[in-house]
Short mmCIF file of C-alpha atoms in Angstrom, two decimals:
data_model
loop_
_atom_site.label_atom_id
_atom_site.label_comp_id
_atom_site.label_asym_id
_atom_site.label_seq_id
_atom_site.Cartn_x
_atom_site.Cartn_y
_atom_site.Cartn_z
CA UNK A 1 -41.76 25.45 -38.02
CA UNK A 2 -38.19 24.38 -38.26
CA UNK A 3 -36.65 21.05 -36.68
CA UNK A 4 -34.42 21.28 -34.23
CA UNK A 5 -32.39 18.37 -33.48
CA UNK A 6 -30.32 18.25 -29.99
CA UNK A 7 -26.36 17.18 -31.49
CA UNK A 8 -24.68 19.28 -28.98
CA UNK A 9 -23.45 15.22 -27.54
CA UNK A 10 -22.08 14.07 -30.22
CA UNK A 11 -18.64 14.77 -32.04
CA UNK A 12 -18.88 15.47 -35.47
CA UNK A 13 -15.41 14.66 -36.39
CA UNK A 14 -16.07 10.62 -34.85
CA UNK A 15 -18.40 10.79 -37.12
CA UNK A 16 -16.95 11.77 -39.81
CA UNK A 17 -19.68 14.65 -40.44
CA UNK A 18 -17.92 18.07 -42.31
CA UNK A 19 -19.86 20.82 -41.12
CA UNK A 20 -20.74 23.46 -43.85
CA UNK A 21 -23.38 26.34 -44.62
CA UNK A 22 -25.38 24.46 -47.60
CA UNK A 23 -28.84 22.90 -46.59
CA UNK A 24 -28.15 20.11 -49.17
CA UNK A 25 -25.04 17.99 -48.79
CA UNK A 26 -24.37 14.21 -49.95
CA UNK A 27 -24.45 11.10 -48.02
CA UNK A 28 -23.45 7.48 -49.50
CA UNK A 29 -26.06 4.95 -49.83
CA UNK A 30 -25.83 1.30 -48.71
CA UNK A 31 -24.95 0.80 -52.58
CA UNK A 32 -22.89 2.99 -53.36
CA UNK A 33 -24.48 5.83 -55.01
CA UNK A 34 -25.15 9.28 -54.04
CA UNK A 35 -28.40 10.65 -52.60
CA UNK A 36 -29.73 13.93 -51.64
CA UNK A 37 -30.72 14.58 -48.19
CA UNK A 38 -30.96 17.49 -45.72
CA UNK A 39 -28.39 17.93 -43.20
CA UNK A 40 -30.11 16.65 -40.34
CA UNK A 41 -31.12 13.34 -42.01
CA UNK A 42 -27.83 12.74 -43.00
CA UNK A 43 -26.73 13.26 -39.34
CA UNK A 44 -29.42 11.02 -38.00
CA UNK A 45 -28.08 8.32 -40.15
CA UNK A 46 -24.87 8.40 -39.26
CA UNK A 47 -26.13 8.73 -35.40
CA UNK A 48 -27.93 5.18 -36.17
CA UNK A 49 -24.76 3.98 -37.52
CA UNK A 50 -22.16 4.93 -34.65
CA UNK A 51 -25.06 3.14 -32.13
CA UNK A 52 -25.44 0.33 -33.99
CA UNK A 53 -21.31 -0.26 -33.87
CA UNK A 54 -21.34 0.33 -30.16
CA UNK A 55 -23.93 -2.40 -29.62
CA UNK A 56 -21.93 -4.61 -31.75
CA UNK A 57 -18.66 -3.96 -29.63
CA UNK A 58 -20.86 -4.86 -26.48
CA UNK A 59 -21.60 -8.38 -28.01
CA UNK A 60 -18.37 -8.96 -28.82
CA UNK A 61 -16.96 -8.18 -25.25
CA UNK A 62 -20.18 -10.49 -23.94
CA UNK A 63 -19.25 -13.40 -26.17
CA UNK A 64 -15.37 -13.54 -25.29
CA UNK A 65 -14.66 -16.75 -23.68
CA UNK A 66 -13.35 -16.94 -19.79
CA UNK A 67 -10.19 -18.65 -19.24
CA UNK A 68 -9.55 -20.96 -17.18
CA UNK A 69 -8.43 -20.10 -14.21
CA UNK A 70 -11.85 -18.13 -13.41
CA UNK A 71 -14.93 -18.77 -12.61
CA UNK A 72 -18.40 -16.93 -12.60
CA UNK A 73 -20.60 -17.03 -9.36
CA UNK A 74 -24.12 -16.92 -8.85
CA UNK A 75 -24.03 -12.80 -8.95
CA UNK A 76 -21.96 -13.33 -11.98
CA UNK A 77 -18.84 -11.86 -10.40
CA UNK A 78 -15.86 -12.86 -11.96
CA UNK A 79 -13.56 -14.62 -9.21
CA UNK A 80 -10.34 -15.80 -9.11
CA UNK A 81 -9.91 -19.42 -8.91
CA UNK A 82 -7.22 -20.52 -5.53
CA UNK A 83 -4.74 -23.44 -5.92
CA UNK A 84 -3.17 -24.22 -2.90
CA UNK A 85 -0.38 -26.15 -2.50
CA UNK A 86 -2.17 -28.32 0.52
CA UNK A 87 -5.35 -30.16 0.49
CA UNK A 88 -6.00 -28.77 3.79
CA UNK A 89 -4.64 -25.01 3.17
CA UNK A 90 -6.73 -24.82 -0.19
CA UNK A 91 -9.23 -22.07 1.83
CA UNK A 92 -6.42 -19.66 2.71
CA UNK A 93 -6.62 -16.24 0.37
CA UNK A 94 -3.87 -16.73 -2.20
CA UNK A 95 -1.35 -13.69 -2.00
CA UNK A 96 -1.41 -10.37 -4.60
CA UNK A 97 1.54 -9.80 -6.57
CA UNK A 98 2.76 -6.43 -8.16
CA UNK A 99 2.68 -7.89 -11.54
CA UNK A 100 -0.06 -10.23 -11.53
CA UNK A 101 -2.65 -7.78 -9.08
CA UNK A 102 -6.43 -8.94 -10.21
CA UNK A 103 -9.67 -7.33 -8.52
CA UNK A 104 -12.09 -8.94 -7.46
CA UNK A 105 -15.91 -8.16 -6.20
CA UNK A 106 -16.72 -6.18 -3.54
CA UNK A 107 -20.21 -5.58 -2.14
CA UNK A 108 -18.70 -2.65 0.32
CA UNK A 109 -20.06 -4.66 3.50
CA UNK A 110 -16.59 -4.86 4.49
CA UNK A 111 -13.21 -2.58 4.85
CA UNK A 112 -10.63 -4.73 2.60
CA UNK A 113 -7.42 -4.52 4.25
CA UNK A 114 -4.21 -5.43 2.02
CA UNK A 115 -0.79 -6.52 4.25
CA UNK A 116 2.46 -8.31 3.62
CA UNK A 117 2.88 -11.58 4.25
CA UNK A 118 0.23 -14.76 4.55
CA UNK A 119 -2.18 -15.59 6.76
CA UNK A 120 -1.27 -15.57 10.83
CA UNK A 121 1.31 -12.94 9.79
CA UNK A 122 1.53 -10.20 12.67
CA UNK A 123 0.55 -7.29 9.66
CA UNK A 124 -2.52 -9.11 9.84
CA UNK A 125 -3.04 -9.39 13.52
CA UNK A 126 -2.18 -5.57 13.71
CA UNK A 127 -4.85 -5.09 10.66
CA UNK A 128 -7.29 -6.98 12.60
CA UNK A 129 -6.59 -4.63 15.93
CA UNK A 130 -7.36 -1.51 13.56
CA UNK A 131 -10.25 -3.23 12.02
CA UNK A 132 -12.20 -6.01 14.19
CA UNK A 133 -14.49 -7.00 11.13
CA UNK A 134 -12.38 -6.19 8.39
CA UNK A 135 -11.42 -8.45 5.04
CA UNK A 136 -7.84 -8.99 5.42
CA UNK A 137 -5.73 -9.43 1.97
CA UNK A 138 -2.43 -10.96 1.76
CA UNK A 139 0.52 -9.41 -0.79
CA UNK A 140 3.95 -11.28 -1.43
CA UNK A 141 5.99 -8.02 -1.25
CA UNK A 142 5.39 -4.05 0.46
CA UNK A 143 5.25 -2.76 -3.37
CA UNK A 144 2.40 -5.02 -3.85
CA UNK A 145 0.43 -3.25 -0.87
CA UNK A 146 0.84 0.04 -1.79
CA UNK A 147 -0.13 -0.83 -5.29
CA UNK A 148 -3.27 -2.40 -4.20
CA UNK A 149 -4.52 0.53 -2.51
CA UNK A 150 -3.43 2.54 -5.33
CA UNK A 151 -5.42 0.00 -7.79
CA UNK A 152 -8.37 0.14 -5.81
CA UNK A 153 -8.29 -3.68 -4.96
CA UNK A 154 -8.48 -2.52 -1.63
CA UNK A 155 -9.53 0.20 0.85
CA UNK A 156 -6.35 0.17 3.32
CA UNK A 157 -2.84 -1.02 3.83
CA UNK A 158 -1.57 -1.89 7.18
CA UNK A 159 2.50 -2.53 6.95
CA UNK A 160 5.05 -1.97 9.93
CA UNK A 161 7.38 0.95 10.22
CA UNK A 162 9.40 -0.04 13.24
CA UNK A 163 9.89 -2.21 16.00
CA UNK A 164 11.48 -1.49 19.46
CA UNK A 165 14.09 -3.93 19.37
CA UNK A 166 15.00 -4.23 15.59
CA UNK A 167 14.87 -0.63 14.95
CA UNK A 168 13.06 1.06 11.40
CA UNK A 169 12.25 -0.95 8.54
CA UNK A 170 14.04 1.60 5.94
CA UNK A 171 12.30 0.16 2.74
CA UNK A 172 8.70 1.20 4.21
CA UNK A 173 10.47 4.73 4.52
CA UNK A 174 10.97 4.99 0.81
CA UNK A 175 7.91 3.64 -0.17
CA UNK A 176 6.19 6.13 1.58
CA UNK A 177 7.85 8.77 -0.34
CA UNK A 178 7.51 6.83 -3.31
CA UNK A 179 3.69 6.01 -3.56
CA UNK A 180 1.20 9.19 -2.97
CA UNK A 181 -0.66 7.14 -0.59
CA UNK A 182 -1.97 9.01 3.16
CA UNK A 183 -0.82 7.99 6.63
CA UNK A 184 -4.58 7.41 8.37
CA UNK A 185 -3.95 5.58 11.43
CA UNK A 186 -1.31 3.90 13.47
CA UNK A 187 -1.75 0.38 15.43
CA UNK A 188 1.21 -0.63 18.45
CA UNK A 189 1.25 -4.10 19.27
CA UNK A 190 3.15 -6.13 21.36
CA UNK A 191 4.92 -8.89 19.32
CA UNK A 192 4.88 -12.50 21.17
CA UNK A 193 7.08 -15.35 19.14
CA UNK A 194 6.08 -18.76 19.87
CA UNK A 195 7.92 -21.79 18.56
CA UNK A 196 5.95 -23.98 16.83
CA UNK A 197 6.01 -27.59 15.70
CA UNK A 198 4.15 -30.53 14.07
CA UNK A 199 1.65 -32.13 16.44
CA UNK A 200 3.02 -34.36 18.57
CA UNK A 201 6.67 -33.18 18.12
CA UNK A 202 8.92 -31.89 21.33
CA UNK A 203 11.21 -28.90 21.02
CA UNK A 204 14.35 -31.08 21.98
CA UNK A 205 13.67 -32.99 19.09
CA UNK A 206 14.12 -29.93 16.67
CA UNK A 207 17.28 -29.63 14.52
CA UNK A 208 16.21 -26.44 12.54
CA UNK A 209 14.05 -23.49 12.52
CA UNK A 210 12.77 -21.25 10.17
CA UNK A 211 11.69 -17.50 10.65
CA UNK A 212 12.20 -14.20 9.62
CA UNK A 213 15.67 -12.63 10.24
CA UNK A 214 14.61 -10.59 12.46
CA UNK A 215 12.57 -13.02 14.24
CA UNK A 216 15.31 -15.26 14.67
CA UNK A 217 17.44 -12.46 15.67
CA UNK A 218 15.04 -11.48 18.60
CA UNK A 219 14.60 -15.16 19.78
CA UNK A 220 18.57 -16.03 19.43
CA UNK A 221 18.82 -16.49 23.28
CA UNK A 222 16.31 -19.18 23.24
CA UNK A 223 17.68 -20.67 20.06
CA UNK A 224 21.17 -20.88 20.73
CA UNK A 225 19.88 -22.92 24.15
CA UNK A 226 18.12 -25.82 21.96
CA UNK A 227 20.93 -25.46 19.74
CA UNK A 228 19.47 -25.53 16.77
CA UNK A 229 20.16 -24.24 13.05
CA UNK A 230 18.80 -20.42 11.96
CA UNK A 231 16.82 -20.94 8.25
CA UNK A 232 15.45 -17.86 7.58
CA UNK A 233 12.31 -17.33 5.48
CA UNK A 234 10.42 -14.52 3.50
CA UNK A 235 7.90 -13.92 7.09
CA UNK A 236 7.00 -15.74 10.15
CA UNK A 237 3.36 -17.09 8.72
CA UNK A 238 5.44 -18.48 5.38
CA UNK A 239 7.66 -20.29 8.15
CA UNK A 240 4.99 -22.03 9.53
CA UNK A 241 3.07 -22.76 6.37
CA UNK A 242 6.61 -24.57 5.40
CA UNK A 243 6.88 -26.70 8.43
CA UNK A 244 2.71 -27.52 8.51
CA UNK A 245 3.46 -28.62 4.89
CA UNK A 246 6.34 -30.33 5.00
CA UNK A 247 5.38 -31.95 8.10
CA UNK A 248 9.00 -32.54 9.12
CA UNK A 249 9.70 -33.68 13.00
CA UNK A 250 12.72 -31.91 13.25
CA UNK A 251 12.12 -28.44 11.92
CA UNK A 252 10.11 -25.63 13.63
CA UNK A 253 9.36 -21.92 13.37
CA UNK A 254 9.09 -19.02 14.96
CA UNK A 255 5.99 -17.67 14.18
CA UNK A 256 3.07 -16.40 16.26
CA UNK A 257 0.03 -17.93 17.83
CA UNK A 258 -2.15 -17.19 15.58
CA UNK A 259 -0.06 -18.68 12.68
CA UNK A 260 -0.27 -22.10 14.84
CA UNK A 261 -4.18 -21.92 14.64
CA UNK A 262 -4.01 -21.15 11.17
CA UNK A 263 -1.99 -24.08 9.67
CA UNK A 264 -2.46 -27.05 12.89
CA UNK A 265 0.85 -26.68 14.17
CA UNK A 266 1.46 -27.23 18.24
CA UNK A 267 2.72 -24.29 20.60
CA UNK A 268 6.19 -25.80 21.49
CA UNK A 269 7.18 -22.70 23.61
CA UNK A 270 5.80 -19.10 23.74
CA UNK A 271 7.04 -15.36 24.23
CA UNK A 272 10.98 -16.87 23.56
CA UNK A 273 12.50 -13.72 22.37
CA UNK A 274 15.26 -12.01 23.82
CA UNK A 275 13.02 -8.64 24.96
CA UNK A 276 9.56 -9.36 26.43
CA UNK A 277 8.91 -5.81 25.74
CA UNK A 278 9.18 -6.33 22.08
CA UNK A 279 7.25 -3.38 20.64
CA UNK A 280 6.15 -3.16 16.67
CA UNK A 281 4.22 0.24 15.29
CA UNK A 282 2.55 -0.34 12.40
CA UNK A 283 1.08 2.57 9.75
CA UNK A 284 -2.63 2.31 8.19
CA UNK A 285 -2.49 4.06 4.94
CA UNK A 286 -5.16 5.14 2.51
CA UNK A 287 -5.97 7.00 -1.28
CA UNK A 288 -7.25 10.11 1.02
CA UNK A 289 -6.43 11.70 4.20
CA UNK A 290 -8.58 11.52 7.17
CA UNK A 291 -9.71 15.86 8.10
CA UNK A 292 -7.32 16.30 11.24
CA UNK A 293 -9.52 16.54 14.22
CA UNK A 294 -8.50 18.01 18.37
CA UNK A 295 -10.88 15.70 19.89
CA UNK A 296 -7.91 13.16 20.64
CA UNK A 297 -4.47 13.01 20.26
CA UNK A 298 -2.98 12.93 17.20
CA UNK A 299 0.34 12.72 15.32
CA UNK A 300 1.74 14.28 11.85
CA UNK A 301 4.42 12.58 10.32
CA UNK A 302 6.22 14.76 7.45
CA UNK A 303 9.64 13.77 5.45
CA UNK A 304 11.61 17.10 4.36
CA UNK A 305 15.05 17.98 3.01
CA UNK A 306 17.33 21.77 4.24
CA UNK A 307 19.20 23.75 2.50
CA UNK A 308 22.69 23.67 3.28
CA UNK A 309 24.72 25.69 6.15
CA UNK A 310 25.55 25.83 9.35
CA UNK A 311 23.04 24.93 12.10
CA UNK A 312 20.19 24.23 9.84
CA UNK A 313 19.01 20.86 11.20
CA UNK A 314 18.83 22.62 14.37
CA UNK A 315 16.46 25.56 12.91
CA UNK A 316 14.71 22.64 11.69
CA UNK A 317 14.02 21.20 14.88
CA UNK A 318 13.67 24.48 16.82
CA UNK A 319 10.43 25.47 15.05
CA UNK A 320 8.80 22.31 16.81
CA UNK A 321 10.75 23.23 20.37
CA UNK A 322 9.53 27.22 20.24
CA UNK A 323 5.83 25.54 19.89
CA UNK A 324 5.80 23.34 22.79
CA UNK A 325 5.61 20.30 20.23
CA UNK A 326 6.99 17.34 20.68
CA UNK A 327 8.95 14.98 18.41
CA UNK A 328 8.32 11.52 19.24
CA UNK A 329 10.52 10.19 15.96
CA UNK A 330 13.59 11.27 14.16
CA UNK A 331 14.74 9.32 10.37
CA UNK A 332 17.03 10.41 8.01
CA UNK A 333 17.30 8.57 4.82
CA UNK A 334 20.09 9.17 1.85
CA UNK A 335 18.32 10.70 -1.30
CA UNK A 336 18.06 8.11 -3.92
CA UNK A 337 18.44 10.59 -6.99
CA UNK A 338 21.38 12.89 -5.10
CA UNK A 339 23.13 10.75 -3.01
CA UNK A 340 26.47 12.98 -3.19
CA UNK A 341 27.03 16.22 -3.05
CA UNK A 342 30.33 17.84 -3.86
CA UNK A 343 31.29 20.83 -1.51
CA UNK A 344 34.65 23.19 -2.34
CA UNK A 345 35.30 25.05 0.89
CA UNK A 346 39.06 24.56 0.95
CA UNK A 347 42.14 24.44 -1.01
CA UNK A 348 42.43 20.77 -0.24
CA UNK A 349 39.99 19.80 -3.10
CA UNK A 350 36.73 18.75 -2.54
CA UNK A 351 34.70 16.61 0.02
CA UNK A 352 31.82 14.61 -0.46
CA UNK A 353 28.92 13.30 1.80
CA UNK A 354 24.95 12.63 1.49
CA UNK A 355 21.87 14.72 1.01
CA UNK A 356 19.82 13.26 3.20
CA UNK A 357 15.49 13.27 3.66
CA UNK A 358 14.64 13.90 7.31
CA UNK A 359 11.66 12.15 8.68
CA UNK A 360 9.83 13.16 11.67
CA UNK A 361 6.57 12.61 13.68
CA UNK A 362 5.47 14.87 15.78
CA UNK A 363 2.80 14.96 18.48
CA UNK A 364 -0.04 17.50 17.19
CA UNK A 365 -3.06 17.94 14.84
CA UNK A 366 -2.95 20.10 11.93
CA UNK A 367 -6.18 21.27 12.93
CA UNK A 368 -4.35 23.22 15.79
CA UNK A 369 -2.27 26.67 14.45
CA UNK A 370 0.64 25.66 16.61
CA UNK A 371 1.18 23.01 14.02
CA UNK A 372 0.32 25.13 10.98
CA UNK A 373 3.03 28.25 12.43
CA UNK A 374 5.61 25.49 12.70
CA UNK A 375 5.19 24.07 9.30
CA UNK A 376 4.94 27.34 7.87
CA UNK A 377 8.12 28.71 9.45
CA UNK A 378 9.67 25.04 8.55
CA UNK A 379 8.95 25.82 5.03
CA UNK A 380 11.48 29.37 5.23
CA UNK A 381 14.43 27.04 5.03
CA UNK A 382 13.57 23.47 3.94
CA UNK A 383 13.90 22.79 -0.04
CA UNK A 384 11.44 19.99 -0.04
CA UNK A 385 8.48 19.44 2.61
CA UNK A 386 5.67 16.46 2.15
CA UNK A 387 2.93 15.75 5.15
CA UNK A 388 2.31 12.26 4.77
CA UNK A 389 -0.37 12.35 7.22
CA UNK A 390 -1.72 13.48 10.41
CA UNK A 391 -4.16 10.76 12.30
CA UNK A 392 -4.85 9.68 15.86
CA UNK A 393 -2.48 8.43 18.04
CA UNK A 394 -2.80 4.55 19.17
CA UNK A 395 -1.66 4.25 23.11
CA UNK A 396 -3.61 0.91 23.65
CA UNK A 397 -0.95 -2.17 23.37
#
C-alpha cells in the first residue's frame, strides 16, 4: 500500500523543496555528505526543520526584554506605565498621540470611546451622554481620534462638528473625508461654561483666564466685566488642569463643571457665556456602519461635488425638495487637491474661483426608497458622491 502524506499546507518553495518526477532525490546530511532517501522522507525532514525554526523564533520573541516604561500585570497584559505631571493628577488617563498611539488590553466588558482633549473636556461629557458606562480615552489632536478607531485602540470616536453660536468646526469636515471611518450616531448637548478657580480664590481677584478661543469668545461679555486678560489654551479641561497645577490666585478658566470635579478647582461663576442657548452637536463615528433602520428618526449625512453649469446646485438640492426631504444642514468646503479652476467664457481672459465639496444632512433613512430615488437621481449630475453615514437622530438636550 502506498504512503500518502498530506503536504497540500505547506509551500515547497519556503522550503526550499524542487519538485521532480524521480522517486530518489538527494538531501544533505547534518555532515555534509549526501544520502539517499525517498521523496517523502526528505520532505518530512525538512518539515521538522522549518518547525523547529519557528519554535526557536517564539523563544526569541519570549526572551526579549521589556523596557521601561511598561509593566506586566497579573493577566500578563502589557500596560503602559502613566507619569503625570501632579502627584494628585497621576490617576488621570494620559492622552494618545498620532505618532506615539500604543494599545492596550481590552477584555470587551466595555465600549472604549476615544475624544479630543483631557479629562472634564465637553467631547467627553457628550461621549458619556452616548455611552453611560463607556471607557472614555483622551487624544491630544482630532487626527489622533480618527486614527485610534482606525488602529483598533478603540471602538468609537465622539468629536464635535458644530456649535450654535461658533458655527462648524471645518477641520472635522475634512477629516471626515479624509479617514474612511462611518458616521453612527449623533449626541446635542447644551454647553454650560463655568469659571473656575483655586479653592478659596474670588473671581475679583482674577487677573487672567485661560480657555479655548472659542470659549473665551462665547463668555467675552462676562470677561470683559471682571476685566480680565484672554490666554487661550489647546481645550477647556487643559485650562483647568493649568490653573489646578499651577495653583496661581489670580488666574482662572473657563472650563466646565465637570472639569472643576476633576482637578479640585472651585465654581467661581457658572453658565457666563454670552448665549444661554449655546448648542454643540457632536458625531459618533465607527470602522462599520450601523444597517439604517425606520423605527426612529434618522439622518444621512453625504459630502458630494457637481459638475459645472448653470443651476446645478439647485438640481442638487431639488432632488431632496421633489421627495418631501428635508435638509437640516448645508457645508461647502474648497477642494484641497483642485482648489482653482480656470474657466474661458469671454474674450476678457480667464476667471478663476473654487471647486468646492458640498456637505449636507438630511432628515431620512436609507432604509426608506425616498432616500435611495434621491441619491440615485443625485448621482445623474454629481462627479463625486460619499454617504458618510446614516444613524438616528438625537432630539434629547
Amino acid at each position: 500500500m502506498a504512503l500518502k502524506i498530506p503536504i497540500n499546507w505547506v509551500s515547497f518553495n519556503q522550503l526550499g523543496f524542487v519538485q521532480n518526477k524521480k522517486k530518489i532525490e538527494s538531501c544533505s546530511s547534518s555532515n555534509g555528505g549526501l544520502v539517499k532517501v525517498r521523496k517523502w522522507e526528505c520532505l518530512g525532514m525538512r518539515l521538522v526543520e522549518a518547525e523547529r525554526a519557528v519554535e526557536d523564533d517564539k523563544q526569541k520573541q519570549q526572551k526579549q526584554p521589556l523596557s521601561s516604561d511598561e509593566k506586566i500585570d497579573e493577566n500578563n497584559k502589557i500596560t503602559e506605565s502613566v507619569k503625570g505631571f501632579h502627584k494628585d493628577l497621576n490617576s488621570l488617563p494620559k492622552p494618545l498621540s498620532a505618532t506615539d498611539l500604543v494599545s492596550s488590553g481590552n477584555d470587551g466588558s466595555k465600549v472604549r470611546v476615544a475624544y479630543q482633549g483631557l479629562p472634564g473636556a465637553y467631547s467627553e461629557a457628550a461621549a458619556l451622554k452616548a455611552y453611560p458606562k463607556c471607557e472614555t480615552v483622551p487624544c491630544d489632536q482630532f487626527e489622533s481620534v480618527f486614527k485610534a478607531v482606525e488602529l483598533w485602540l478603540v471602538d468609537k470616536a465622539v468629536l464635535p462638528i458644530e456649535n450654535s453660536v461658533g458655527g462648524s468646526i471645518h477641520r472635522n469636515y475634512d477629516l471626515l473625508l479624509r479617514h474612511r471611518l462611518h458616521i453612527v450616531g449623533e449626541v446635542q448637548m447644551v454647553v454650560n461654561h463655568c469659571l473656575l478657580g483655586v479653592p478659596g480664590v474670588r473671581k475679583e481677584e482674577l487677573k487672567r483666564v485661560l480657555s479655548h478661543p472659542q470659549a473665551l469668545d462665547q463668555c467675552e461679555n462676562a470677561l470683559n466685566k471682571l476685566g480680565v486678560i484672554k490666554v487661550s489654551a489647546e481645550d477647556t479641561a487643559l485650562a483647568a488642569q493649568i490653573v489646578a497645577s499651577d495653583g496661581i490666585r489670580d488666574t482662572g478658566a473657563i472650563a466646565s463643571s465637570r472639569a472643576a470635579d476633576i482637578y479640585g478647582l472651585d465654581i467661581l461663576a457658572q453658565n457666563i457665556q454670552n448665549d444661554l442657548d449655546n448648542v454643540t452637536r457632536f458625531l459618533i463615528l465607527a470602522r462599520e456602519p450601523i444597517i439604517p433602520g425606520t423605527d426612529k428618526p434618522h439622518k444621512t449625512s453625504i459630502v458630494f461635488t457637481l459638475e459645472e453649469g448653470p443651476g446645478v446646485l439647485f438640481k442638487a438640492l431639488a432632488v431632496f425638495a421633489l421627495r418631501e426631504i428635508n435638509l437640516s444642514k448645508i457645508e461647502s468646503r474648497p477642494q484641497r487637491k483642485r482648489p482653482l479652476r480656470i474657466v474661458d467664457d469671454s474674450n476678457k481672459g480667464s476667471a478663476k474661483y473654487f471647486d468646492y465639496l458640498f456637505y449636507i444632512d438630511f432628515e431620512a433613512s436609507m432604509a426608506e426608497p425616498r432616500a435611495q430615488y434621491a441619491l440615485g437621481h443625485l448621482q445623474e449630475f454629481s462627479r463625486f458622491l460619499r454617504v458618510l453615514g446614516c444613524y438616528p437622530m438625537d432630539t434629547a438636550l
